[in-house]
CSV table of C-alpha atoms and ligand atoms in Angstrom, one decimal:
chain,number,residue,atom,x,y,z
A,58,MET,CA,-18.3,-31.5,-7.7
A,59,ALA,CA,-19.9,-28.5,-6.2
A,60,LYS,CA,-22.1,-29.1,-3.1
A,61,ASP,CA,-25.8,-29.3,-3.6
A,62,ILE,CA,-26.7,-25.9,-2.4
A,63,ASP,CA,-29.3,-23.4,-3.6
A,64,TRP,CA,-26.5,-20.9,-4.5
A,65,GLY,CA,-28.8,-18.3,-6.0
A,66,ASN,CA,-30.7,-17.8,-2.7
A,67,LEU,CA,-27.8,-17.6,-0.3
A,68,GLY,CA,-27.6,-14.5,1.9
A,69,PHE,CA,-24.5,-13.3,3.7
A,70,GLY,CA,-24.2,-15.7,6.6
A,71,TYR,CA,-22.1,-18.4,8.2
A,72,MET,CA,-22.3,-21.9,6.9
A,73,LYS,CA,-20.0,-24.5,8.4
A,74,THR,CA,-17.7,-26.0,5.7
A,75,ASP,CA,-15.4,-29.0,5.9
A,76,TYR,CA,-12.0,-27.5,6.8
A,77,ARG,CA,-10.3,-24.6,8.3
A,78,TYR,CA,-6.6,-23.6,9.0
A,79,VAL,CA,-5.0,-23.0,12.4
A,80,SER,CA,-1.5,-21.8,13.4
A,81,GLU,CA,-0.5,-21.1,17.0
A,82,TYR,CA,2.0,-18.6,18.3
A,83,LYS,CA,3.9,-19.6,21.4
A,84,ASN,CA,7.3,-18.8,22.8
A,85,GLY,CA,7.9,-16.1,20.3
A,86,LYS,CA,7.1,-18.0,17.1
A,87,TRP,CA,4.3,-19.3,14.8
A,88,ASP,CA,4.1,-23.1,14.5
A,89,ASP,CA,3.8,-24.8,11.1
A,90,GLY,CA,0.0,-24.5,10.9
A,91,ALA,CA,-2.4,-27.2,9.8
A,92,ILE,CA,-5.8,-27.8,8.3
A,93,THR,CA,-8.4,-29.1,10.7
A,94,ALA,CA,-12.0,-30.3,10.5
A,95,ASP,CA,-12.8,-29.0,14.0
A,96,GLU,CA,-14.7,-25.7,13.9
A,97,ASN,CA,-14.7,-25.1,17.7
A,98,ILE,CA,-12.1,-23.4,19.8
A,99,VAL,CA,-11.5,-24.0,23.5
A,100,LEU,CA,-10.1,-21.0,25.3
A,101,ASN,CA,-9.1,-20.1,28.9
A,102,GLU,CA,-11.8,-18.0,30.6
A,103,CYS,CA,-9.3,-15.1,30.9
A,104,ALA,CA,-8.0,-15.2,27.3
A,105,CYS,CA,-7.0,-11.7,26.2
A,106,VAL,CA,-9.5,-11.8,23.3
A,107,LEU,CA,-12.3,-12.5,25.7
A,108,GLN,CA,-11.4,-9.8,28.3
A,109,TYR,CA,-9.7,-7.1,26.2
A,110,ALA,CA,-10.9,-7.8,22.7
A,111,GLN,CA,-7.5,-8.4,21.3
A,112,THR,CA,-8.6,-9.7,17.9
A,113,CYS,CA,-8.6,-8.7,14.3
A,114,PHE,CA,-9.8,-10.1,11.0
A,115,GLU,CA,-9.8,-9.9,7.2
A,116,GLY,CA,-12.3,-10.6,4.5
A,117,LEU,CA,-11.8,-11.7,0.9
A,118,LYS,CA,-13.5,-14.0,-1.5
A,119,ALA,CA,-12.8,-16.9,-3.9
A,120,TYR,CA,-14.6,-16.9,-7.2
A,121,ARG,CA,-15.1,-19.5,-9.9
A,122,THR,CA,-14.3,-17.8,-13.2
A,123,LYS,CA,-15.8,-18.1,-16.6
A,124,ASP,CA,-13.2,-20.8,-17.5
A,125,ASN,CA,-13.7,-22.7,-14.3
A,126,LYS,CA,-10.7,-21.6,-12.4
A,127,VAL,CA,-10.9,-20.7,-8.7
A,128,VAL,CA,-9.2,-17.4,-7.9
A,129,CYS,CA,-8.9,-14.8,-5.2
A,130,PHE,CA,-8.8,-11.0,-5.7
A,131,ARG,CA,-5.6,-9.2,-4.5
A,132,PRO,CA,-5.2,-11.4,-1.4
A,133,ASP,CA,-1.7,-9.9,-0.9
A,134,LEU,CA,-3.3,-6.6,0.1
A,135,ASN,CA,-5.4,-8.5,2.8
A,136,ALA,CA,-2.2,-10.1,4.0
A,137,LYS,CA,-0.5,-6.7,4.3
A,138,ARG,CA,-3.5,-5.0,5.9
A,139,MET,CA,-3.7,-7.8,8.5
A,140,ALA,CA,-0.1,-7.4,9.4
A,141,ASP,CA,-0.6,-3.6,9.8
A,142,THR,CA,-3.7,-4.3,12.0
A,143,ALA,CA,-1.7,-6.8,14.1
A,144,LYS,CA,1.1,-4.3,14.7
A,145,ARG,CA,-1.5,-1.6,15.8
A,146,LEU,CA,-3.0,-4.2,18.3
A,147,GLU,CA,0.4,-5.4,19.6
A,148,MET,CA,-0.1,-8.8,18.0
A,149,PRO,CA,2.7,-10.7,16.2
A,150,PRO,CA,2.0,-10.2,12.4
A,151,PHE,CA,1.4,-13.5,10.6
A,152,PRO,CA,3.9,-13.7,7.8
A,153,GLU,CA,2.3,-12.4,4.6
A,154,GLU,CA,3.5,-15.3,2.4
A,155,ARG,CA,2.1,-17.7,4.9
A,156,PHE,CA,-1.2,-15.8,4.9
A,157,LEU,CA,-1.5,-16.5,1.1
A,158,ASP,CA,-0.5,-20.1,1.6
A,159,ALA,CA,-3.1,-20.6,4.3
A,160,VAL,CA,-5.8,-19.0,2.1
A,161,LYS,CA,-4.8,-21.3,-0.7
A,162,LYS,CA,-4.9,-24.4,1.5
A,163,VAL,CA,-8.3,-23.7,3.0
A,164,VAL,CA,-9.9,-22.9,-0.3
A,165,LYS,CA,-8.4,-26.0,-1.9
A,166,ALA,CA,-9.6,-28.1,1.0
A,167,ASN,CA,-13.1,-26.7,0.6
A,168,ILE,CA,-13.2,-26.5,-3.2
A,169,GLU,CA,-16.6,-28.1,-3.4
A,170,TRP,CA,-18.0,-25.1,-1.5
A,171,VAL,CA,-16.9,-22.6,-4.1
A,172,PRO,CA,-20.1,-21.5,-5.8
A,173,PRO,CA,-20.4,-22.2,-9.6
A,174,TYR,CA,-19.7,-19.4,-12.1
A,175,GLY,CA,-22.7,-17.2,-12.7
A,176,SER,CA,-24.6,-18.3,-9.6
A,177,GLY,CA,-24.2,-14.9,-8.0
A,178,ALA,CA,-22.6,-16.4,-4.9
A,179,SER,CA,-18.9,-16.6,-3.9
A,180,LEU,CA,-16.8,-18.2,-1.2
A,181,TYR,CA,-16.1,-15.7,1.6
A,182,ILE,CA,-12.8,-16.2,3.3
A,183,ARG,CA,-12.3,-15.0,6.9
A,184,PRO,CA,-8.7,-15.0,8.2
A,185,TYR,CA,-8.6,-13.9,11.8
A,186,MET,CA,-6.3,-13.7,14.8
A,187,PHE,CA,-6.7,-13.4,18.6
A,188,GLY,CA,-4.8,-13.3,21.9
A,189,SER,CA,-5.4,-16.7,23.4
A,190,ASN,CA,-3.6,-17.0,26.7
A,191,ALA,CA,-4.9,-15.7,30.1
A,192,VAL,CA,-4.1,-12.1,30.7
A,193,MET,CA,-5.4,-10.3,33.7
A,194,GLY,CA,-3.6,-6.9,33.8
A,195,VAL,CA,-4.3,-4.8,30.7
A,196,LYS,CA,-1.4,-6.0,28.4
A,197,PRO,CA,-1.1,-7.9,25.1
A,198,ALA,CA,-1.3,-11.7,25.2
A,199,THR,CA,1.9,-13.8,24.6
A,200,GLU,CA,0.1,-16.6,22.8
A,201,TYR,CA,-2.1,-16.2,19.7
A,202,GLN,CA,-4.0,-18.2,17.1
A,203,PHE,CA,-4.2,-17.3,13.4
A,204,ARG,CA,-7.1,-19.0,11.7
A,205,VAL,CA,-8.9,-19.1,8.4
A,206,PHE,CA,-12.4,-20.4,7.7
A,207,VAL,CA,-14.6,-20.1,4.6
A,208,SER,CA,-18.3,-19.9,4.0
A,209,PRO,CA,-20.3,-19.6,0.8
A,210,VAL,CA,-22.2,-16.3,0.7
A,211,GLY,CA,-24.7,-14.3,-1.4
A,212,PRO,CA,-25.3,-10.5,-1.4
A,213,TYR,CA,-24.6,-8.6,1.8
A,214,PHE,CA,-27.8,-6.6,1.6
A,215,LYS,CA,-31.1,-8.4,1.1
A,216,GLY,CA,-32.5,-7.6,-2.3
A,217,GLY,CA,-29.1,-7.8,-4.0
A,218,ALA,CA,-28.8,-4.8,-6.4
A,219,LYS,CA,-31.7,-2.8,-5.0
A,220,PRO,CA,-30.6,0.6,-3.7
A,221,ILE,CA,-30.3,0.9,0.1
A,222,THR,CA,-31.0,3.8,2.5
A,223,LEU,CA,-28.3,5.2,4.8
A,224,ARG,CA,-28.7,7.5,7.8
A,225,ILE,CA,-26.1,9.8,9.3
A,226,PRO,CA,-26.0,8.6,13.0
A,227,ASP,CA,-25.2,10.4,16.2
A,228,PHE,CA,-22.7,7.6,17.0
A,229,ASP,CA,-19.1,7.7,16.1
A,230,ARG,CA,-17.1,4.8,14.6
A,231,ALA,CA,-13.5,5.8,15.0
A,232,ALA,CA,-11.5,8.3,17.0
A,233,PRO,CA,-9.0,10.6,15.3
A,234,ARG,CA,-5.9,8.7,16.5
A,235,GLY,CA,-7.7,5.4,17.2
A,236,THR,CA,-8.1,2.2,15.2
A,237,GLY,CA,-10.5,3.1,12.4
A,238,HIS,CA,-7.8,2.6,9.8
A,239,VAL,CA,-7.2,-1.1,10.8
A,240,LYS,CA,-9.5,-4.1,10.9
A,241,ALA,CA,-9.8,-4.5,14.6
A,242,GLY,CA,-12.7,-6.5,16.0
A,243,LEU,CA,-13.3,-3.6,18.5
A,244,ASN,CA,-14.4,-1.3,15.6
A,245,TYR,CA,-17.2,-3.7,14.8
A,246,ALA,CA,-18.2,-4.1,18.5
A,247,MET,CA,-18.4,-0.2,18.6
A,248,SER,CA,-20.8,-0.3,15.6
A,249,LEU,CA,-23.3,-2.9,16.9
A,250,HIS,CA,-25.5,-0.6,18.8
A,251,ALA,CA,-25.5,1.9,16.0
A,252,ILE,CA,-26.5,-0.7,13.4
A,253,VAL,CA,-29.3,-2.2,15.5
A,254,ASP,CA,-30.6,1.3,16.1
A,255,ALA,CA,-30.4,2.1,12.4
A,256,HIS,CA,-32.3,-1.1,11.5
A,257,ASN,CA,-34.9,-0.4,14.2
A,258,ASN,CA,-35.5,2.9,12.5
A,259,GLY,CA,-35.8,1.5,9.0
A,260,PHE,CA,-32.3,2.2,7.6
A,261,ASN,CA,-29.9,-0.3,6.1
A,262,GLU,CA,-26.6,1.2,7.3
A,263,ASN,CA,-25.0,4.1,9.1
A,264,MET,CA,-23.0,6.7,7.2
A,265,TYR,CA,-20.5,7.8,9.8
A,266,LEU,CA,-19.1,11.3,9.9
A,267,ASP,CA,-15.6,12.1,11.1
A,268,SER,CA,-15.8,12.2,14.9
A,269,LYS,CA,-13.6,15.3,15.4
A,270,THR,CA,-15.7,17.8,13.4
A,271,ARG,CA,-18.8,15.8,12.5
A,272,THR,CA,-18.8,17.5,9.1
A,273,LYS,CA,-17.1,15.1,6.8
A,274,VAL,CA,-18.3,11.8,5.4
A,275,GLU,CA,-16.2,8.7,6.4
A,276,GLU,CA,-17.7,5.2,5.7
A,277,THR,CA,-20.3,2.8,6.9
A,278,GLY,CA,-19.8,0.0,9.5
A,279,GLY,CA,-18.7,-2.5,6.9
A,280,ALA,CA,-17.8,-0.7,3.7
A,281,ASN,CA,-16.2,2.4,2.1
A,282,ILE,CA,-18.3,4.9,0.1
A,283,ILE,CA,-17.9,6.3,-3.4
A,284,PHE,CA,-19.9,9.1,-5.0
A,285,VAL,CA,-20.4,10.1,-8.6
A,286,THR,CA,-20.5,13.8,-9.4
A,287,LYS,CA,-22.8,15.4,-12.0
A,288,ASP,CA,-19.7,15.5,-14.3
A,289,ASN,CA,-19.1,11.7,-13.9
A,290,GLU,CA,-16.1,12.1,-11.6
A,291,ILE,CA,-15.7,9.4,-9.0
A,292,VAL,CA,-15.0,10.8,-5.6
A,293,THR,CA,-14.3,9.0,-2.3
A,294,PRO,CA,-13.5,10.2,1.2
A,295,LYS,CA,-9.9,10.8,2.1
A,296,SER,CA,-9.5,10.2,5.8
A,297,SER,CA,-6.9,8.6,8.2
A,298,THR,CA,-9.7,7.0,10.2
A,299,ILE,CA,-11.4,4.8,7.6
A,300,LEU,CA,-10.4,1.3,6.6
A,301,PRO,CA,-8.3,1.4,3.4
A,302,SER,CA,-10.8,-0.8,1.4
A,303,ILE,CA,-9.2,-3.0,-1.3
A,304,THR,CA,-12.4,-2.8,-3.3
A,305,ARG,CA,-12.4,1.0,-3.2
A,306,ARG,CA,-8.7,1.2,-4.2
A,307,SER,CA,-9.4,-1.2,-7.1
A,308,LEU,CA,-12.5,0.7,-8.2
A,309,MET,CA,-10.6,4.0,-8.3
A,310,TYR,CA,-8.1,2.3,-10.6
A,311,VAL,CA,-10.8,0.7,-12.7
A,312,ALA,CA,-12.6,4.1,-13.1
A,313,GLU,CA,-9.4,5.7,-14.4
A,314,HIS,CA,-7.9,2.9,-16.4
A,315,TYR,CA,-10.8,1.0,-17.7
A,316,LEU,CA,-13.6,3.6,-17.9
A,317,GLY,CA,-11.6,6.7,-18.6
A,318,LEU,CA,-13.2,8.6,-15.6
A,319,LYS,CA,-11.5,11.0,-13.3
A,320,ALA,CA,-11.2,9.4,-9.8
A,321,THR,CA,-10.4,11.6,-6.8
A,322,GLU,CA,-9.8,10.9,-3.1
A,323,ARG,CA,-10.6,14.0,-1.1
A,324,GLU,CA,-12.4,15.3,1.9
A,325,ILE,CA,-16.1,15.1,1.3
A,326,TYR,CA,-18.4,17.3,3.4
A,327,ALA,CA,-21.9,16.2,4.5
A,328,GLU,CA,-23.1,19.5,3.1
A,329,GLU,CA,-22.1,18.3,-0.4
A,330,LEU,CA,-24.3,15.3,-0.4
A,331,ASN,CA,-27.0,17.0,-2.4
A,332,ASP,CA,-24.6,17.6,-5.3
A,333,PHE,CA,-23.9,13.9,-6.2
A,334,LYS,CA,-25.9,11.9,-8.7
A,335,GLU,CA,-24.9,8.5,-7.5
A,336,CYS,CA,-23.6,6.9,-4.3
A,337,ALA,CA,-22.6,3.3,-3.5
A,338,LEU,CA,-21.0,1.3,-0.7
A,339,CYS,CA,-17.9,-0.8,-1.7
A,340,GLY,CA,-16.2,-3.7,0.0
A,341,THR,CA,-15.6,-7.4,-0.3
A,342,ALA,CA,-19.0,-8.2,1.3
A,343,ALA,CA,-20.9,-5.2,-0.1
A,344,VAL,CA,-19.2,-5.5,-3.6
A,345,LEU,CA,-20.7,-2.3,-4.9
A,346,SER,CA,-24.1,-1.7,-3.4
A,347,PRO,CA,-26.1,1.3,-4.7
A,348,VAL,CA,-27.4,3.9,-2.3
A,349,GLY,CA,-30.7,5.5,-3.1
A,350,LYS,CA,-31.4,7.7,-0.1
A,351,ILE,CA,-29.5,9.3,2.8
A,352,ASN,CA,-31.3,10.5,5.9
A,353,ASP,CA,-29.5,13.3,7.7
A,354,HIS,CA,-31.4,13.8,10.9
A,355,GLY,CA,-34.8,13.7,9.2
A,356,LYS,CA,-33.7,15.6,6.1
A,357,GLU,CA,-33.9,13.2,3.1
A,358,ILE,CA,-31.3,13.4,0.4
A,359,LEU,CA,-32.5,11.5,-2.6
A,360,LEU,CA,-29.9,10.4,-5.1
A,361,PRO,CA,-31.0,11.2,-8.7
A,362,SER,CA,-30.3,7.5,-9.5
A,363,GLY,CA,-33.4,6.6,-7.4
A,364,MET,CA,-34.5,3.6,-5.4
A,365,GLU,CA,-35.2,1.2,-8.2
A,366,LYS,CA,-31.7,0.4,-9.7
A,367,SER,CA,-28.0,1.2,-9.7
A,368,GLY,CA,-26.9,4.5,-11.2
A,369,GLU,CA,-25.4,4.2,-14.7
A,370,ILE,CA,-21.8,4.8,-13.6
A,371,THR,CA,-22.1,2.5,-10.5
A,372,GLN,CA,-23.4,-0.2,-12.8
A,373,LYS,CA,-20.4,0.2,-15.2
A,374,LEU,CA,-18.0,0.1,-12.3
A,375,TYR,CA,-19.7,-3.0,-10.9
A,376,ASP,CA,-19.7,-4.8,-14.3
A,377,THR,CA,-16.0,-4.0,-14.8
A,378,LEU,CA,-14.8,-5.0,-11.3
A,379,THR,CA,-16.8,-8.2,-11.3
A,380,GLY,CA,-15.8,-8.8,-14.9
A,381,ILE,CA,-12.1,-8.8,-13.7
A,382,GLN,CA,-12.9,-11.0,-10.7
A,383,MET,CA,-14.8,-13.6,-12.7
A,384,GLY,CA,-12.3,-13.7,-15.6
A,385,ARG,CA,-14.4,-12.0,-18.2
A,386,LEU,CA,-12.0,-9.0,-18.5
A,387,GLU,CA,-8.2,-8.8,-18.6
A,388,PRO,CA,-7.0,-8.0,-15.1
A,389,PRO,CA,-4.3,-5.5,-14.2
A,390,LYS,CA,-1.0,-7.4,-13.4
A,391,GLY,CA,-1.0,-9.1,-10.0
A,392,TRP,CA,-4.7,-8.7,-9.2
A,393,ILE,CA,-5.8,-12.3,-9.7
A,394,PHE,CA,-4.4,-15.1,-7.5
A,395,GLU,CA,-5.0,-18.6,-8.8
A,396,ILE,CA,-5.9,-21.3,-6.3
A,397,ASN,CA,-6.1,-24.4,-8.6
B,428,PLP,N1,-14.7,-0.5,5.6
B,428,PLP,C1,-15.0,-1.4,6.6
B,428,PLP,C2,-15.3,-0.8,8.0
B,428,PLP,C3,-15.0,-2.8,6.4
B,428,PLP,O1,-15.3,-3.6,7.3
B,428,PLP,C4,-14.7,-3.2,5.1
B,428,PLP,C5,-14.7,-4.7,4.8
B,428,PLP,O2,-13.7,-5.3,4.7
B,428,PLP,C6,-14.4,-2.3,4.1
B,428,PLP,C7,-14.4,-1.0,4.4
B,428,PLP,C8,-14.1,-2.8,2.7
B,428,PLP,O3,-12.8,-3.2,2.6
B,428,PLP,P1,-12.4,-4.2,1.5
B,428,PLP,O4,-12.8,-3.6,0.2
B,428,PLP,O5,-11.0,-4.4,1.6
B,428,PLP,O6,-13.2,-5.5,1.7
B,429,COI,C1,-15.8,-7.5,4.3
B,429,COI,O1,-16.4,-6.9,3.4
B,429,COI,O2,-15.1,-8.5,4.1
B,429,COI,C2,-16.1,-7.2,5.7
B,429,COI,O3,-15.3,-7.6,6.5
B,429,COI,C3,-17.2,-6.5,6.1
B,429,COI,C4,-17.9,-7.2,7.2
B,429,COI,C5,-18.7,-6.2,8.0
B,429,COI,C6,-18.8,-8.3,6.7
């Protein structure tokens, strides 16, 4: 039985569910891990995560399909990306097989929180990891916790499929040889001032440029970006300082193999923004959120698809991707991970 929740009106927020997963790393190894009902964490005041932000996370979703299965979308790629992030932050990677097992256990334990098919909501899954013991000198922790909690969510941007407005900020997100390509908590701490400032100025999100030349489009604080050219080609920024979005990689495949469109990853200059007919943000939380307007220091770039609805190609990509996720379309091999 699904919980009695107004699924259709959920936003993207935290809701406490019944169970979460915890595994602790001590003396050079991960313990067996367990499901717990306790959502609180008690930490030493000098824990490495609190002083030096040694923390990282992942984000994926569980969906209820057309035939009432509960599935996740390509969780193996989240497991791999989290291991890559952990290595960059000098944290012990959580074994990828165990990551998948933990996701399965937490979703199963909270099965009543998986929104019904067709409700527009899904169960967001948040695996995360942090340095937990006291560390005073700047060095990695020796003890860690890996945890997974879940929360039912609706659309990331209020208004669902209504196009949003981006602005090109004067803030940077990631340094050339920094941590922009991994999912470190510190990247998001970096973006908090910029997002508050964007909201205060009436914009939904920041479209960051590369911090070295400030000429090339990178991504937003929480999603990658795709563009559609006037010839219906999908283009997306190629950069070593953006997060390798699983949604974006999947969309590029879907564009080529399901829709017969050319899909190219290349450097994209801010100067080119006027040439595109559609733009959208893509990510687990954002899914595929259409962009209607981009503000470049007062100069407005209006996407021809407008502020009322998704562009035609964006809509096709959205329908195909969500069709695969919700079991309406045949998935490529290995994309769908069954929970029950
Ligand atoms: N870029 C950033 C900075 C993100 O936080 C996310 C969210 O995970 C993404 C891109 C999208 O990645 P994915 O499609 O794997 O969720
Ligand atoms: C996700 O899409 O899963 C993310 O982690 C983005 C986050 C900013 C909500």
